Short mmCIF file of C-alpha atoms in Angstrom, two decimals:
data_model
loop_
_atom_site.label_atom_id
_atom_site.label_comp_id
_atom_site.label_asym_id
_atom_site.label_seq_id
_atom_site.Cartn_x
_atom_site.Cartn_y
_atom_site.Cartn_z
CA MET K 1 109.74 58.84 97.09
CA THR K 2 108.10 57.00 99.74
CA ASP K 3 109.35 55.98 103.38
CA VAL K 4 107.36 52.68 102.66
CA PRO K 5 109.86 49.81 102.62
CA LEU K 6 109.94 47.82 99.29
CA ILE K 7 108.63 44.97 100.33
CA ASP K 8 105.35 46.77 101.55
CA GLN K 9 105.31 48.55 97.96
CA LEU K 10 105.26 45.47 96.35
CA ALA K 11 102.73 43.90 98.29
CA ILE K 12 100.73 46.94 97.97
CA ALA K 13 101.41 46.52 94.06
CA ALA K 14 100.35 42.76 94.32
CA VAL K 15 96.87 43.11 96.43
CA LEU K 16 98.61 41.10 99.46
CA SER K 17 98.73 41.81 103.03
CA ILE K 18 101.76 40.16 104.40
CA ASN K 19 101.94 39.61 108.36
CA PRO K 20 104.37 40.77 110.11
CA ASP K 21 106.30 38.03 111.60
CA HIS K 22 106.60 36.87 108.13
CA LYS K 23 108.25 39.60 106.68
CA PRO K 24 111.89 38.96 107.49
CA GLY K 25 111.13 35.18 105.95
CA VAL K 26 110.09 36.60 102.43
CA ALA K 27 112.05 39.99 102.15
CA LEU K 28 115.16 36.97 102.40
CA ASN K 29 113.85 35.39 99.95
CA LEU K 30 112.94 38.20 97.66
CA GLU K 31 116.79 39.33 98.00
CA ARG K 32 117.43 35.63 96.55
CA LEU K 33 114.87 36.24 93.85
CA LEU K 34 116.48 39.72 93.07
CA ASP K 35 119.50 38.28 92.85
CA GLN K 36 118.64 35.94 90.24
CA ALA K 37 116.59 38.65 88.31
CA ARG K 38 119.69 40.73 87.83
CA LEU K 39 121.22 37.49 86.09
CA VAL K 40 117.97 37.38 83.50
CA MET K 41 118.24 41.16 83.17
CA ALA K 42 121.46 41.24 81.59
CA VAL K 43 120.78 38.90 79.04
CA GLU K 44 120.42 40.56 75.61
CA LEU K 45 117.58 39.16 73.80
CA THR K 46 116.81 40.00 70.08
CA GLU K 47 112.62 40.36 69.24
CA ALA K 48 112.64 36.81 68.30
CA ALA K 49 113.01 35.13 71.58
CA GLU K 50 109.24 35.24 72.43
CA PRO K 51 108.36 34.44 75.53
CA ALA K 52 107.26 30.40 74.96
CA PRO K 53 103.79 30.46 75.98
CA ILE K 54 101.68 26.89 75.87
CA PHE K 55 98.10 28.78 75.74
CA THR K 56 95.96 26.90 73.51
CA PRO K 57 92.69 28.18 72.72
CA MET D 1 110.64 -14.05 97.91
CA THR D 2 110.60 -11.27 95.19
CA GLU D 3 111.90 -8.93 97.64
CA CYS D 4 114.28 -6.40 95.25
CA LEU D 5 113.24 -8.56 92.41
CA GLY D 6 113.07 -5.61 89.46
CA ALA D 7 109.69 -4.65 87.94
CA ALA D 8 110.35 -6.49 84.85
CA ALA D 9 111.13 -10.28 86.88
CA VAL D 10 107.95 -9.80 89.15
CA ALA D 11 106.10 -9.14 85.93
CA ALA D 12 107.18 -12.49 84.14
CA GLY D 13 106.96 -13.95 87.48
CA VAL D 14 103.58 -13.48 88.03
CA ARG D 15 102.88 -14.12 84.50
CA ALA D 16 104.52 -17.32 84.20
CA ARG D 17 102.56 -18.16 87.81
CA ALA D 18 105.49 -18.49 89.46
CA PHE D 19 104.01 -16.59 92.42
CA SER D 20 100.90 -14.55 92.52
CA ALA D 21 100.48 -10.78 92.25
CA GLU D 22 98.69 -11.63 95.74
CA SER D 23 101.96 -12.85 97.19
CA VAL D 24 104.06 -10.15 95.73
CA THR D 25 101.33 -6.97 97.19
CA GLN D 26 101.29 -8.97 100.70
CA ALA D 27 105.48 -9.08 100.62
CA ALA D 28 105.31 -5.31 99.63
CA LEU D 29 102.89 -4.73 102.14
CA ALA D 30 104.97 -6.40 105.24
CA ARG D 31 107.97 -4.34 104.17
CA ILE D 32 106.64 -1.03 104.47
CA GLY D 33 105.11 -2.32 107.54
CA ALA D 34 108.18 -2.81 108.74
CA ARG D 35 110.37 -0.22 107.06
CA ASN D 36 107.96 3.26 106.68
CA PRO D 37 107.52 3.94 110.23
CA ALA D 38 111.16 5.15 110.33
CA LEU D 39 111.17 6.55 106.54
CA ASN D 40 108.35 7.98 106.40
CA ALA D 41 108.08 7.41 102.30
CA TYR D 42 104.29 6.77 102.46
CA THR D 43 101.39 9.23 103.46
CA ASP D 44 98.98 6.48 102.75
CA VAL D 45 98.84 2.99 102.13
CA LEU D 46 96.15 1.69 100.37
CA ALA D 47 96.36 -1.96 101.41
CA ASP D 48 92.80 -2.95 100.80
CA ARG D 49 92.85 -1.42 97.38
CA ALA D 50 96.32 -3.24 96.50
CA LEU D 51 95.28 -6.31 97.52
CA ALA D 52 91.96 -6.03 95.37
CA GLU D 53 94.00 -5.22 92.34
CA ALA D 54 96.22 -7.97 92.72
CA ARG D 55 93.53 -10.00 93.00
CA ALA D 56 91.93 -9.07 90.07
CA VAL D 57 95.90 -9.57 88.37
CA ASP D 58 95.86 -13.41 89.34
CA ARG D 59 92.12 -14.11 88.12
CA ALA D 60 92.91 -12.36 84.90
CA ILE D 61 95.85 -15.13 84.05
CA ALA D 62 93.68 -17.92 85.57
CA ASP D 63 91.28 -16.72 83.27
CA GLY D 64 94.34 -16.88 80.21
CA ALA D 65 94.34 -13.25 79.50
CA ASP D 66 96.91 -11.01 79.60
CA PRO D 67 97.31 -8.98 82.45
CA GLY D 68 99.92 -6.57 80.88
CA PRO D 69 103.75 -6.18 81.17
CA LEU D 70 103.57 -4.55 84.55
CA ALA D 71 101.37 -7.88 85.76
CA GLY D 72 101.83 -7.49 89.74
CA VAL D 73 104.37 -4.90 89.68
CA THR D 74 103.80 -3.22 92.91
CA VAL D 75 103.59 0.90 92.51
CA GLY D 76 103.46 4.21 94.72
CA VAL D 77 102.79 7.96 93.48
CA LYS D 78 103.98 11.61 94.70
CA ASN D 79 100.73 12.70 97.01
CA LEU D 80 100.01 15.12 94.33
CA PHE D 81 98.75 12.39 91.87
CA ASP D 82 94.74 12.11 92.22
CA ILE D 83 93.85 8.72 93.61
CA ALA D 84 90.55 8.13 93.92
CA GLY D 85 88.64 8.57 96.92
CA LEU D 86 91.50 10.61 98.35
CA PRO D 87 92.28 14.18 98.68
CA THR D 88 95.21 15.00 96.63
CA ARG D 89 96.63 17.19 99.31
CA ALA D 90 100.35 18.15 97.29
CA GLY D 91 102.13 17.85 100.63
CA SER D 92 99.91 20.47 102.03
CA ARG D 93 97.53 21.34 105.12
CA ILE D 94 95.05 23.63 103.40
CA ASN D 95 94.58 20.66 99.86
CA ARG D 96 93.12 17.89 102.55
CA GLU D 97 90.44 19.91 102.71
CA ARG D 98 89.60 19.29 98.98
CA ALA D 99 87.05 16.51 97.96
CA PRO D 100 88.44 13.21 97.53
CA ALA D 101 89.52 12.67 94.02
CA ALA D 102 86.31 11.07 91.34
CA GLN D 103 88.92 8.85 90.21
CA ASP D 104 92.70 8.43 89.24
CA ALA D 105 95.23 10.71 87.67
CA VAL D 106 95.82 9.16 83.94
CA LEU D 107 98.86 7.85 84.42
CA ILE D 108 97.95 5.67 87.68
CA ARG D 109 95.03 4.47 85.27
CA ARG D 110 97.82 3.32 82.59
CA LEU D 111 100.09 1.67 85.57
CA ALA D 112 96.70 -0.31 86.36
CA ALA D 113 95.67 -0.83 82.78
CA ALA D 114 99.23 -2.80 82.25
CA GLY D 115 98.64 -4.75 85.26
CA ALA D 116 100.44 -2.72 87.78
CA VAL D 117 99.23 -2.60 91.48
CA LEU D 118 98.65 0.94 93.63
CA LEU D 119 100.16 0.80 96.89
CA GLY D 120 99.47 4.28 97.96
CA ALA D 121 100.85 7.63 97.97
CA GLN D 122 103.94 9.16 99.16
CA ASN D 123 105.30 12.26 100.88
CA MET D 124 106.97 15.58 99.32
CA ASP D 125 107.62 18.62 99.82
CA GLU D 126 104.63 21.42 100.06
CA TYR D 127 103.10 21.64 96.91
CA ALA D 128 106.80 20.43 95.56
CA TYR D 129 108.29 23.85 96.73
CA GLY D 130 111.57 22.10 97.45
CA PHE D 131 114.34 19.95 97.17
CA THR D 132 114.29 17.62 100.71
CA THR D 133 111.38 16.47 101.88
CA GLU D 134 111.36 18.19 105.34
CA ASN D 135 107.77 18.31 104.92
CA ALA D 136 105.77 20.75 108.02
CA HIS D 137 102.77 18.75 108.15
CA ASP D 138 103.75 14.85 107.12
CA GLY D 139 107.16 14.64 108.46
CA ILE D 140 110.68 13.93 107.33
CA THR D 141 111.26 11.46 104.61
CA ARG D 142 114.49 9.72 105.65
CA ASN D 143 116.96 8.72 103.22
CA PRO D 144 117.20 4.71 103.63
CA HIS D 145 120.97 4.64 103.20
CA ASP D 146 121.47 6.92 106.18
CA GLU D 147 117.94 7.89 108.18
CA ALA D 148 120.04 10.98 109.35
CA ARG D 149 120.45 12.24 106.40
CA VAL D 150 117.44 13.41 103.77
CA ALA D 151 116.07 11.62 100.68
CA GLY D 152 115.65 14.66 98.51
CA GLY D 153 112.67 16.33 97.09
CA SER D 154 110.43 17.24 96.15
CA SER D 155 109.67 13.71 95.37
CA GLY D 156 111.33 12.33 98.39
CA GLY D 157 109.05 9.78 99.18
CA SER D 158 108.56 7.90 95.95
CA ALA D 159 112.45 7.74 95.71
CA ALA D 160 113.16 6.48 98.97
CA ALA D 161 110.25 4.00 98.82
CA VAL D 162 111.69 2.46 95.51
CA ALA D 163 115.26 2.56 97.05
CA ALA D 164 113.98 0.54 100.53
CA ASP D 165 112.06 -1.87 98.23
CA LEU D 166 108.88 -0.55 99.31
CA CYS D 167 107.54 -0.19 95.94
CA HIS D 168 108.99 -1.55 92.99
CA VAL D 169 108.72 1.40 90.90
CA ALA D 170 107.12 4.73 91.41
CA LEU D 171 105.72 8.37 89.74
CA GLY D 172 106.81 11.50 90.79
CA SER D 173 107.16 15.07 89.12
CA ASP D 174 110.08 17.38 88.36
CA THR D 175 109.65 20.82 87.94
CA ASN D 176 112.98 21.71 88.50
CA GLY D 177 115.18 18.76 89.73
CA SER D 178 112.48 16.93 92.00
CA ILE D 179 113.14 13.38 90.04
CA ARG D 180 116.31 13.94 89.35
CA VAL D 181 117.60 15.02 92.89
CA PRO D 182 115.92 12.54 94.90
CA ALA D 183 117.19 10.22 92.41
CA SER D 184 120.48 10.99 93.13
CA PHE D 185 120.26 10.70 96.70
CA CYS D 186 118.77 7.97 97.07
CA GLY D 187 120.79 5.76 94.59
CA ILE D 188 118.19 4.91 92.06
CA PHE D 189 117.20 5.79 88.54
CA GLY D 190 114.76 8.53 87.48
CA LEU D 191 113.34 10.03 84.32
CA LYS D 192 112.54 13.07 83.41
CA PRO D 193 110.91 13.23 80.13
CA THR D 194 110.57 16.26 77.43
CA TYR D 195 108.27 18.60 78.40
CA GLY D 196 104.74 17.87 77.30
CA ARG D 197 105.81 14.06 76.83
CA LEU D 198 103.26 12.27 79.34
CA PRO D 199 100.37 13.89 80.56
CA ARG D 200 99.63 16.20 83.60
CA THR D 201 95.86 15.31 83.68
CA GLY D 202 94.62 14.39 87.51
CA SER D 203 97.73 15.81 89.19
CA PHE D 204 97.98 18.72 91.19
CA PRO D 205 100.22 21.58 89.39
CA PHE D 206 103.08 23.58 90.34
CA VAL D 207 104.56 25.51 87.65
CA PHE D 208 102.64 24.99 84.38
CA ASP D 209 105.00 25.82 82.28
CA LEU D 210 108.31 23.62 83.84
CA ASP D 211 106.18 20.86 85.04
CA HIS D 212 106.79 16.97 83.94
CA LEU D 213 105.77 13.43 85.70
CA GLY D 214 107.78 10.49 85.34
CA PRO D 215 109.09 7.16 87.13
CA PHE D 216 111.83 5.84 89.54
CA ALA D 217 113.03 2.59 88.88
CA ARG D 218 115.74 0.43 90.63
CA SER D 219 117.11 -0.26 86.90
CA ALA D 220 117.10 1.20 83.58
CA ALA D 221 115.25 -1.22 82.01
CA ASP D 222 112.89 -1.23 84.48
CA LEU D 223 112.48 2.48 84.32
CA ALA D 224 112.02 2.01 80.50
CA LEU D 225 109.55 -0.73 81.02
CA VAL D 226 107.43 1.56 82.92
CA TYR D 227 107.90 4.68 80.64
CA ASP D 228 106.50 2.99 77.73
CA VAL D 229 103.38 2.27 79.36
CA LEU D 230 103.32 5.81 80.66
CA GLN D 231 103.19 6.86 77.31
CA GLY D 232 100.69 8.73 75.19
CA ALA D 233 98.71 12.01 74.36
CA ASP D 234 95.91 12.74 76.44
CA ALA D 235 93.31 15.88 75.53
CA GLY D 236 93.13 16.93 79.68
CA ASP D 237 96.80 18.31 79.58
CA ALA D 238 97.39 21.31 76.91
CA ALA D 239 101.09 21.09 77.35
CA CYS D 240 100.94 17.29 76.61
CA ALA D 241 102.33 16.87 72.83
CA ASP D 242 100.10 15.07 70.33
CA ARG D 243 103.22 12.34 69.06
CA PRO D 244 102.52 8.37 69.46
CA VAL D 245 104.41 6.40 71.23
CA GLU D 246 108.16 5.97 70.82
CA PRO D 247 109.15 3.28 72.84
CA ALA D 248 112.23 3.11 74.61
CA MET D 249 112.73 -0.70 75.44
CA PRO D 250 113.73 -1.72 72.07
CA SER D 251 116.78 0.36 72.87
CA ILE D 252 117.59 -1.52 75.87
CA GLY D 253 120.77 -3.55 75.62
CA LEU D 254 122.17 -2.03 72.40
CA ASP D 255 125.84 -0.29 72.47
CA PRO D 256 125.52 2.66 71.89
CA ALA D 257 129.24 2.81 70.46
CA GLY D 258 129.10 5.72 68.01
CA LEU D 259 126.66 8.41 69.98
CA ARG D 260 128.63 11.65 70.69
CA VAL D 261 129.17 12.60 74.01
CA GLY D 262 129.92 15.67 75.86
CA LEU D 263 130.67 16.38 79.21
CA LEU D 264 128.91 19.37 80.83
CA ASP D 265 131.64 21.83 81.67
CA GLY D 266 131.71 25.63 83.20
CA TRP D 267 128.62 25.99 85.44
CA PHE D 268 127.95 22.19 85.42
CA ARG D 269 131.50 21.94 87.15
CA ASP D 270 131.36 24.87 89.52
CA VAL D 271 128.52 24.92 91.26
CA ALA D 272 129.37 20.65 92.02
CA GLN D 273 131.39 19.42 94.60
CA ASP D 274 134.54 16.89 94.14
CA GLU D 275 132.57 13.77 94.68
CA ALA D 276 129.76 14.88 91.73
CA ARG D 277 132.74 16.17 89.38
CA ALA D 278 133.94 12.53 90.21
CA ALA D 279 130.88 10.87 89.49
CA VAL D 280 130.13 12.26 86.19
CA ASP D 281 133.69 11.87 85.52
CA ALA D 282 133.88 8.09 85.86
CA VAL D 283 130.00 8.09 83.17
CA ALA D 284 132.42 10.30 80.80
CA GLN D 285 135.33 8.25 81.04
CA ALA D 286 133.34 5.02 80.55
CA LEU D 287 131.48 6.81 77.50
CA GLY D 288 134.41 8.79 75.83
CA ALA D 289 133.43 12.09 76.47
CA VAL D 290 134.68 15.24 75.48
CA PRO D 291 134.54 18.80 77.48
CA VAL D 292 131.87 20.76 76.21
CA THR D 293 130.40 24.44 76.88
CA LEU D 294 126.58 24.87 77.20
CA PRO D 295 126.10 28.78 77.31
CA GLY D 296 124.14 30.21 79.63
CA ALA D 297 122.89 27.65 81.99
CA GLU D 298 123.42 29.92 85.04
CA GLN D 299 120.85 32.42 83.53
CA ALA D 300 118.41 29.37 82.38
CA ARG D 301 118.77 28.35 86.61
CA ALA D 302 117.87 31.90 87.14
CA ALA D 303 115.02 32.26 84.79
CA ALA D 304 113.41 28.92 86.15
CA PHE D 305 113.88 29.89 89.83
CA LEU D 306 112.64 33.15 88.79
CA ILE D 307 109.32 31.76 86.70
CA THR D 308 108.96 29.37 89.53
CA ALA D 309 108.44 31.55 92.28
CA ALA D 310 106.24 33.38 90.05
CA GLN D 311 103.96 31.05 88.53
CA GLY D 312 103.93 29.18 92.16
CA ALA D 313 102.81 32.28 94.19
CA ASN D 314 100.29 32.88 91.41
CA LEU D 315 98.42 29.46 91.46
CA HIS D 316 98.13 29.86 95.39
CA VAL D 317 97.81 33.50 95.72
CA ALA D 318 94.20 32.78 97.08
CA SER D 319 95.54 30.70 100.12
CA LEU D 320 98.38 33.38 100.49
CA ARG D 321 95.92 36.41 101.10
CA GLY D 322 93.50 34.16 103.29
CA ARG D 323 95.46 31.85 104.74
CA ALA D 324 98.98 32.36 104.85
CA GLY D 325 99.59 30.69 108.42
CA ASP D 326 98.42 27.25 107.09
CA PHE D 327 101.82 27.03 105.12
CA ASP D 328 104.77 25.23 105.56
CA PRO D 329 106.93 29.01 106.50
CA ALA D 330 109.66 28.06 104.34
CA THR D 331 106.59 27.27 101.15
CA ARG D 332 104.87 30.29 102.61
CA ASP D 333 107.90 33.06 102.66
CA ARG D 334 109.05 32.02 98.98
CA LEU D 335 105.44 32.05 97.25
CA LEU D 336 104.52 35.39 98.84
CA ALA D 337 108.48 36.53 97.96
CA GLY D 338 107.42 35.32 94.36
CA ALA D 339 103.85 37.25 94.26
CA LEU D 340 106.18 40.27 94.52
CA LEU D 341 108.15 40.01 91.31
CA PRO D 342 107.63 42.68 88.88
CA ALA D 343 106.23 41.25 85.62
CA ASN D 344 109.10 42.57 83.68
CA VAL D 345 111.30 40.05 85.57
CA VAL D 346 109.03 37.27 84.94
CA LEU D 347 108.69 37.79 81.31
CA GLN D 348 112.69 38.32 80.55
CA ALA D 349 112.89 34.78 82.07
CA GLN D 350 110.46 33.45 79.77
CA ARG D 351 112.66 34.64 76.73
CA VAL D 352 115.51 33.48 78.51
CA ARG D 353 114.11 29.87 78.26
CA ARG D 354 113.77 30.36 74.22
CA TRP D 355 117.35 32.03 74.18
CA PHE D 356 119.03 29.03 76.28
CA ALA D 357 116.84 26.63 74.35
CA GLU D 358 118.47 27.45 71.26
CA GLN D 359 121.92 27.56 72.64
CA ALA D 360 121.30 23.98 73.51
CA ALA D 361 120.16 23.07 69.98
CA GLU D 362 123.46 24.20 68.63
CA LEU D 363 125.01 21.98 70.91
CA PHE D 364 122.45 18.93 70.17
CA ALA D 365 123.75 19.76 66.71
CA ARG D 366 127.26 18.10 67.42
CA PHE D 367 126.59 15.90 70.47
CA ASP D 368 124.04 13.01 71.08
CA ILE D 369 124.34 12.97 74.81
CA LEU D 370 125.44 15.39 76.96
CA LEU D 371 126.36 14.64 81.07
CA ALA D 372 126.35 16.57 83.97
CA PRO D 373 125.86 15.87 87.64
CA SER D 374 122.14 15.67 89.07
CA THR D 375 123.41 17.05 92.68
CA PRO D 376 125.86 19.26 93.56
CA CYS D 377 126.64 16.85 96.58
CA SER D 378 125.14 13.48 98.06
CA ALA D 379 122.66 13.23 100.44
CA THR D 380 122.59 16.33 103.37
CA LEU D 381 121.68 16.25 106.62
CA ILE D 382 118.17 16.36 107.87
CA GLY D 383 117.95 20.17 109.11
CA GLN D 384 121.45 21.11 107.49
CA GLN D 385 120.81 24.70 106.66
CA THR D 386 123.89 25.86 103.93
CA LEU D 387 125.96 24.35 101.52
CA ARG D 388 129.68 24.94 100.50
CA ILE D 389 130.22 25.55 96.67
CA GLY D 390 132.69 27.35 95.19
CA GLY D 391 133.80 29.28 97.84
CA ALA D 392 130.46 30.38 99.27
CA ASP D 393 128.06 29.11 101.88
CA LEU D 394 124.44 28.40 99.93
CA PRO D 395 121.34 28.12 101.62
CA VAL D 396 120.75 24.09 101.18
CA ARG D 397 116.75 24.11 100.03
CA PRO D 398 116.84 25.90 96.72
CA SER D 399 120.55 25.07 95.77
CA LEU D 400 120.20 21.41 95.40
CA GLY D 401 118.40 22.02 92.32
CA LEU D 402 121.63 24.29 90.77
CA LEU D 403 122.42 21.27 87.99
CA THR D 404 119.46 20.21 87.39
CA GLN D 405 117.01 23.41 87.15
CA PRO D 406 118.98 24.66 83.81
CA LEU D 407 117.91 21.25 82.06
CA SER D 408 114.39 21.30 82.65
CA CYS D 409 114.31 24.97 82.26
CA ILE D 410 114.05 24.34 78.59
CA GLY D 411 112.01 20.89 79.31
CA LEU D 412 115.16 18.15 77.71
CA PRO D 413 114.71 14.95 78.44
CA VAL D 414 117.33 13.42 81.47
CA VAL D 415 117.97 10.05 83.11
CA ALA D 416 119.22 10.04 86.42
CA VAL D 417 122.16 7.42 87.05
CA PRO D 418 123.01 6.31 90.15
CA VAL D 419 127.03 5.98 90.04
CA ARG D 420 128.11 3.01 91.52
CA ARG D 421 129.98 3.60 94.82
CA PHE D 422 130.49 1.78 98.19
CA GLY D 423 130.74 2.46 101.58
CA VAL D 424 129.86 5.75 100.80
CA MET D 425 125.78 8.13 99.99
CA PRO D 426 124.85 7.72 96.22
CA ILE D 427 125.17 10.04 93.90
CA GLY D 428 123.51 10.80 90.49
CA VAL D 429 124.32 11.75 86.82
CA GLN D 430 122.38 13.12 84.41
CA ILE D 431 122.11 11.63 81.17
CA VAL D 432 120.70 14.27 78.89
CA ALA D 433 119.49 14.00 75.71
CA PRO D 434 117.44 16.45 72.96
CA PRO D 435 113.86 16.78 73.02
CA TRP D 436 112.20 13.61 71.98
CA GLN D 437 114.86 11.42 72.60
CA GLU D 438 113.99 9.61 75.61
CA ALA D 439 114.70 6.85 74.38
CA ARG D 440 118.55 7.58 73.59
CA ALA D 441 119.38 8.21 77.14
CA LEU D 442 117.72 5.45 78.82
CA GLN D 443 119.81 3.31 76.04
CA VAL D 444 122.87 5.20 77.02
CA ALA D 445 121.97 4.15 81.26
CA ALA D 446 121.34 0.78 80.61
CA TRP D 447 124.47 0.09 78.71
CA LEU D 448 126.59 2.17 81.64
CA GLU D 449 124.90 -0.22 83.79
CA LYS D 450 125.60 -3.16 82.08
CA LEU D 451 129.15 -2.16 82.33
CA GLY D 452 128.92 -1.67 85.80
CA VAL D 453 129.59 2.00 86.43
CA VAL D 454 125.70 2.42 86.94
CA GLY D 455 123.41 0.91 88.79
CA VAL D 456 121.69 0.31 92.44
CA VAL D 457 124.12 -0.89 94.97
#
């Protein structure tokens, strides 16, 4: 484990530097996203549920 | 003279030489001059270009040519559409540094080829990420029915302009509800076609998987008239389907008796306030709808919310790294949060779309049309931060799309119709059809208008 806050760990992984003044707003929105993430992660999907890409070679 | 005439009536009058396209355009420009300073619906008014286009229409008629079904009809477009000679700002400060567009977006060219006259570009939420058109760079678009309230978003300038008769029709975009929400708040008609129906070539993107373009109008027939002109494949948009034009106008005026209509319950009632429920109930009663459940709507809304954040963030990641301070703070914080989402979550959200599309397909085996409110409530106050829904206070900006997001998440065609109410703010209802059945939804919308259940007040 690390003492680095989650938002900073994720920013490192995403190769982003977040201005400290912006962090409260980003954290609030991340919290909202993670609430929604819990909803979709709880859906039981079959292997037939493909991720619906539209890329055309 | 032509104030509040619909698009079809204007085109008929211009073609019959009852009045000129130039006079129609002059009148529209005068209305913009009078009302736009307060409403802030337009960010760019292109008077010289509009008058030149109108005179060209008049010359064509004088020469015996047919200028097209939209002869002299005035249009405005959300400022994420390319307009030759203007940088496509998409509601942002950053994009103003882009080179001017070399040519108009495909859909603008199709309108022009049908005789329409472009009046200008219209205000929106920055990068289409919002539902209120409270833009930090270009100012707030105010609701024509009550200037203390928002017009909705993100195509708020376009909806407000049509509602205030500052153009006959307008083009907007809808990723999560950005046509349907402002149509509801401003009391007009809006069409979000099937995903892939209309080409996005020459428009600034937001979320490739969810972006749709579509029209606003003051009647269902005008919506169909414009939609028919806009249809057709285009190789410039990989997601645009190679389908033939399927005209909606022949269905307008036909009795939809026999259609099986379902009134969506569950999520679609739980997150609606009483006035939204009353609005959809009025439409349901007129159509003899029966209650029906679409399983997974809440999860689909969540999927749309997550995909939007992640794809939107990725689109702007270079700017988020180098010049985060140039964004509207509300947009910036949402995009930065989206950039931090784990891939596993985003991929699961994409797969949930497929699962939810199958739930909808099963329902459409039993129903021809589904109904839901367009918004949880009528227009909120400018600056309002929270919204009371289901006993909880939710943030306004992301929550106004609670009822639209599940449907655009799987690309279903929807016509947003304004329920006729007097002495109160407008509110809309979604008429939802199976994929590629826009004509059916427009037929139902026009019939409801004929019955007096819906319509511009």
